[in-house]
Tab-separated table of C-alpha atoms in Angstrom:
chain	number	residue	atom	x	y	z
A	1	MET	CA	-58.040	202.174	170.585
A	2	VAL	CA	-55.203	199.764	171.128
A	3	PHE	CA	-55.001	197.750	174.339
A	4	SER	CA	-51.655	196.546	175.480
A	5	SER	CA	-51.535	192.839	176.099
A	6	ILE	CA	-51.498	191.749	179.731
A	7	ILE	CA	-48.390	189.852	180.604
A	8	ILE	CA	-48.833	187.328	183.416
A	9	PRO	CA	-45.595	186.577	185.256
A	10	GLU	CA	-44.407	182.990	184.981
A	11	SER	CA	-44.294	182.615	188.779
A	12	PHE	CA	-47.948	183.664	189.047
A	13	ARG	CA	-48.956	181.166	186.343
A	14	LEU	CA	-47.224	178.367	188.219
A	15	VAL	CA	-48.978	179.299	191.467
A	16	LEU	CA	-52.327	179.425	189.675
A	17	ILE	CA	-51.750	175.976	188.128
A	18	ALA	CA	-50.759	174.573	191.520
A	19	VAL	CA	-53.866	176.003	193.227
A	20	CYS	CA	-56.169	174.659	190.503
A	21	SER	CA	-54.508	171.234	190.730
A	22	ILE	CA	-54.964	171.117	194.503
A	23	LEU	CA	-58.623	172.126	194.207
A	24	ALA	CA	-59.214	169.470	191.540
A	25	LEU	CA	-57.529	166.826	193.722
A	26	CYS	CA	-59.655	167.850	196.753
A	27	LEU	CA	-62.809	167.634	194.632
A	28	LEU	CA	-61.804	164.170	193.381
A	29	ILE	CA	-61.094	162.913	196.915
A	30	PHE	CA	-64.402	164.307	198.184
A	31	THR	CA	-66.292	162.636	195.312
A	32	LEU	CA	-64.630	159.263	195.941
A	33	LEU	CA	-65.333	159.451	199.681
A	34	TRP	CA	-68.959	160.446	199.032
A	35	VAL	CA	-69.501	157.508	196.636
A	36	GLN	CA	-67.847	155.067	199.070
A	37	ASN	CA	-69.944	156.398	201.941
A	38	ARG	CA	-73.113	156.117	199.841
A	39	ARG	CA	-72.398	152.465	199.094
A	40	LYS	CA	-71.828	151.701	202.777
A	41	LYS	CA	-75.141	153.310	203.690
A	42	GLN	CA	-77.134	151.599	200.934
A	43	ARG	CA	-78.435	148.739	203.102
A	44	GLY	CA	-79.534	151.209	205.764
A	45	ILE	CA	-81.236	153.372	203.138
A	46	VAL	CA	-83.390	150.421	202.059
A	47	GLY	CA	-84.628	150.006	205.634
A	48	GLU	CA	-85.174	153.739	206.049
A	49	ARG	CA	-87.410	153.774	202.978
A	50	LYS	CA	-89.595	151.046	204.488
A	51	VAL	CA	-89.976	152.985	207.737
A	52	ALA	CA	-90.516	156.258	205.849
A	53	ARG	CA	-93.507	154.730	204.024
A	54	VAL	CA	-95.180	153.882	207.334
A	55	LEU	CA	-94.450	157.328	208.755
A	56	ARG	CA	-95.631	159.062	205.574
A	57	ARG	CA	-99.014	157.324	205.667
A	58	PHE	CA	-99.479	158.381	209.281
A	59	ALA	CA	-98.307	161.931	208.523
A	60	ARG	CA	-100.951	162.317	205.804
A	61	LYS	CA	-103.717	161.184	208.133
A	62	ARG	CA	-102.641	163.445	210.978
A	63	LYS	CA	-101.505	166.394	208.845
A	64	ALA	CA	-98.002	166.061	210.227
A	65	THR	CA	-94.640	166.712	208.567
A	66	LEU	CA	-92.069	163.988	207.935
A	67	ILE	CA	-88.380	164.871	207.638
A	68	ASN	CA	-86.025	162.104	206.551
A	69	SER	CA	-82.253	162.062	207.166
A	70	MET	CA	-81.823	165.386	208.952
A	71	TYR	CA	-78.396	166.445	210.204
A	72	LEU	CA	-78.437	168.647	213.305
A	73	PRO	CA	-75.527	170.354	215.085
A	74	LEU	CA	-74.097	168.392	218.023
A	75	TYR	CA	-71.200	169.844	220.015
A	76	ASP	CA	-68.398	170.588	217.520
A	77	GLY	CA	-69.876	168.342	214.826
A	78	CYS	CA	-73.292	167.083	213.836
A	79	THR	CA	-75.532	164.036	214.119
A	80	GLU	CA	-77.873	162.388	211.641
A	81	ILE	CA	-81.463	161.605	212.614
A	82	ASP	CA	-83.115	159.030	210.357
A	83	HIS	CA	-86.684	160.346	210.653
A	84	LEU	CA	-88.407	163.246	212.412
A	85	LEU	CA	-92.196	163.451	212.556
A	86	CYS	CA	-93.542	166.872	213.572
A	87	GLY	CA	-97.205	167.408	214.378
A	88	SER	CA	-99.774	168.364	216.986
A	89	PHE	CA	-98.444	165.507	219.156
A	90	GLY	CA	-94.968	167.080	219.255
A	91	VAL	CA	-91.940	165.371	217.722
A	92	ILE	CA	-91.246	161.699	217.060
A	93	VAL	CA	-87.565	160.812	216.660
A	94	VAL	CA	-87.065	157.514	214.832
A	95	GLU	CA	-83.841	155.517	214.593
A	96	THR	CA	-83.993	152.844	211.878
A	97	LYS	CA	-81.910	149.667	211.768
A	98	ASN	CA	-81.967	147.287	208.837
A	99	ILE	CA	-79.971	144.381	210.231
A	100	GLY	CA	-80.519	140.625	210.258
A	101	GLY	CA	-79.525	137.705	212.442
A	102	THR	CA	-80.082	137.677	216.207
A	103	ILE	CA	-79.407	140.468	218.706
A	104	SER	CA	-78.993	140.049	222.442
A	105	GLY	CA	-77.387	141.660	225.460
A	106	SER	CA	-77.707	145.010	227.230
A	107	GLY	CA	-75.606	148.018	228.124
A	108	GLU	CA	-73.890	150.342	225.690
A	109	TYR	CA	-73.282	147.560	223.171
A	110	LEU	CA	-75.401	144.649	221.971
A	111	THR	CA	-74.300	141.397	220.353
A	112	GLN	CA	-75.397	140.617	216.819
A	113	GLN	CA	-75.108	136.996	215.704
A	114	LEU	CA	-75.152	136.698	211.938
A	115	GLY	CA	-74.552	133.122	210.835
A	116	SER	CA	-71.240	132.003	212.319
A	117	LYS	CA	-70.048	135.590	212.850
A	118	THR	CA	-70.544	137.805	215.889
A	119	TYR	CA	-70.548	141.611	215.819
A	120	ARG	CA	-70.691	144.350	218.431
A	121	LEU	CA	-73.558	146.781	217.910
A	122	HIS	CA	-74.063	150.197	219.487
A	123	HIS	CA	-77.264	150.077	221.541
A	124	PRO	CA	-79.767	151.860	219.244
A	125	GLN	CA	-81.943	153.059	222.119
A	126	LYS	CA	-78.996	154.863	223.709
A	127	GLN	CA	-78.135	156.257	220.301
A	128	ASN	CA	-81.671	157.559	219.908
A	129	GLU	CA	-81.652	159.060	223.413
A	130	THR	CA	-78.811	161.295	222.245
A	131	HIS	CA	-80.931	162.335	219.261
A	132	ILE	CA	-83.927	163.075	221.483
A	133	ARG	CA	-81.878	165.271	223.837
A	134	ASN	CA	-80.385	167.029	220.824
A	135	VAL	CA	-83.828	167.820	219.380
A	136	GLU	CA	-85.047	169.040	222.789
A	137	HIS	CA	-81.988	171.307	223.043
A	138	HIS	CA	-82.631	172.990	219.682
A	139	LEU	CA	-86.348	173.400	220.424
A	140	ARG	CA	-85.590	175.038	223.765
A	141	LYS	CA	-83.202	177.460	222.036
A	142	ALA	CA	-86.061	178.321	219.647
A	143	GLY	CA	-88.387	179.022	222.603
A	144	LEU	CA	-90.356	175.746	222.245
A	145	GLU	CA	-89.755	174.341	225.719
A	146	ASN	CA	-92.942	172.359	226.267
A	147	VAL	CA	-92.955	170.299	223.084
A	148	PRO	CA	-93.184	166.541	223.827
A	149	VAL	CA	-90.345	164.637	222.154
A	150	ARG	CA	-90.699	160.853	221.912
A	151	GLY	CA	-88.405	158.303	220.339
A	152	TYR	CA	-88.753	154.921	218.636
A	153	VAL	CA	-86.150	152.435	217.471
A	154	VAL	CA	-87.460	150.470	214.480
A	155	PHE	CA	-86.035	147.314	212.905
A	156	ALA	CA	-87.006	147.183	209.241
A	157	ASN	CA	-85.831	143.593	208.651
A	158	SER	CA	-88.709	141.282	209.546
A	159	LYS	CA	-86.307	138.296	209.835
A	160	LEU	CA	-84.362	139.807	212.734
A	161	VAL	CA	-84.667	137.900	216.023
A	162	GLN	CA	-84.607	140.040	219.163
A	163	LYS	CA	-83.599	138.010	222.203
A	164	THR	CA	-83.470	141.328	223.980
A	165	LYS	CA	-86.438	143.530	223.067
A	166	VAL	CA	-84.719	146.641	221.810
A	167	GLY	CA	-86.988	148.087	219.147
A	168	LEU	CA	-90.224	147.860	217.207
A	169	THR	CA	-91.078	145.950	214.060
A	170	LEU	CA	-92.874	147.804	211.258
A	171	PRO	CA	-96.360	146.584	212.358
A	172	GLU	CA	-95.533	147.562	215.946
A	173	LEU	CA	-94.506	151.024	214.757
A	174	GLU	CA	-97.873	151.468	213.039
A	175	ALA	CA	-99.674	150.425	216.233
A	176	ALA	CA	-97.563	152.792	218.372
A	177	LEU	CA	-98.282	155.734	216.069
A	178	GLN	CA	-102.026	155.140	216.315
A	179	LYS	CA	-101.801	155.538	220.096
A	180	LEU	CA	-100.213	158.993	219.924
A	181	PRO	CA	-102.326	161.736	221.541
A	182	LYS	CA	-103.618	164.480	219.282
A	183	GLY	CA	-101.996	167.246	221.334
A	184	HIS	CA	-101.968	170.986	220.691
A	185	CYS	CA	-98.495	171.641	219.280
A	186	ASN	CA	-97.832	173.626	216.137
A	187	GLY	CA	-96.134	171.106	213.872
A	188	LYS	CA	-95.154	173.701	211.256
A	189	LYS	CA	-93.515	175.884	213.893
A	190	ILE	CA	-91.558	172.893	215.193
A	191	GLU	CA	-90.424	172.032	211.677
A	192	ARG	CA	-89.257	175.608	211.001
A	193	ALA	CA	-87.276	175.672	214.255
A	194	LEU	CA	-85.421	172.477	213.349
A	195	ARG	CA	-84.821	173.413	209.721
A	196	ALA	CA	-83.379	176.748	210.883
A	197	VAL	CA	-80.448	174.926	212.518
A	198	GLN	CA	-80.195	172.050	210.029
A	199	VAL	CA	-76.667	171.241	208.870
A	200	ARG	CA	-76.552	171.526	205.075
A	201	SER	CA	-72.805	171.479	204.410
A	202	PRO	CA	-71.953	168.285	202.444
A	203	PHE	CA	-68.457	168.354	203.951
A	204	ARG	CA	-69.728	168.354	207.550
A	205	MET	CA	-72.241	165.600	206.761
A	206	LEU	CA	-69.618	163.452	205.031
A	207	TRP	CA	-67.146	163.964	207.893
A	208	HIS	CA	-69.812	162.832	210.369
A	209	ASP	CA	-70.508	159.670	208.352
A	210	ILE	CA	-66.804	158.823	208.043
A	211	ARG	CA	-66.224	159.234	211.775
A	212	LEU	CA	-69.282	157.137	212.542
A	213	SER	CA	-68.168	154.304	210.218
A	214	LYS	CA	-64.827	154.062	212.037
A	215	ARG	CA	-66.349	153.413	215.460
């Protein structure tokens, strides 16, 4: 049996080449942005690992579940929560900061003095309040209305000076966790409810990080 050769029109070939080139360019841009974003977050990641170790030890003792770096839907975008601890006590929402120098002030922004330079810093407690309300919203939608949701801001850098007491040090976090009530919540059910709405698209997560870095 003889098959006739398939002739692809020249115009179609050109369109196909153009489409493939555009897709390759988009992939290259996405990769470059992802690498750049990863480098920017590296200092924060170091601090998050320190806090995660403390939370993981507590989670093992209390048979709780630790979720690190979870993206949840927020309005038309998403938000990243550094750590979520789900257990019989409910949910603990942890915002980690790994900054140095001295922080002071109040209101929506704090002042960070680092050597001779001064920076404006989003108030981490207000940032974490948004995360707490977001978690409560998704739990209510899942039918878990009476789950206690608490939040902690933790500074992983032991050299940071807080003129305004904004968050906990690592030892203070450990002490605060020990004071949590046992409670009667179903930690696994809470975890499943949050994972069911978790944002997994790398494009949405990267877009969130880029928008956040420009603030």
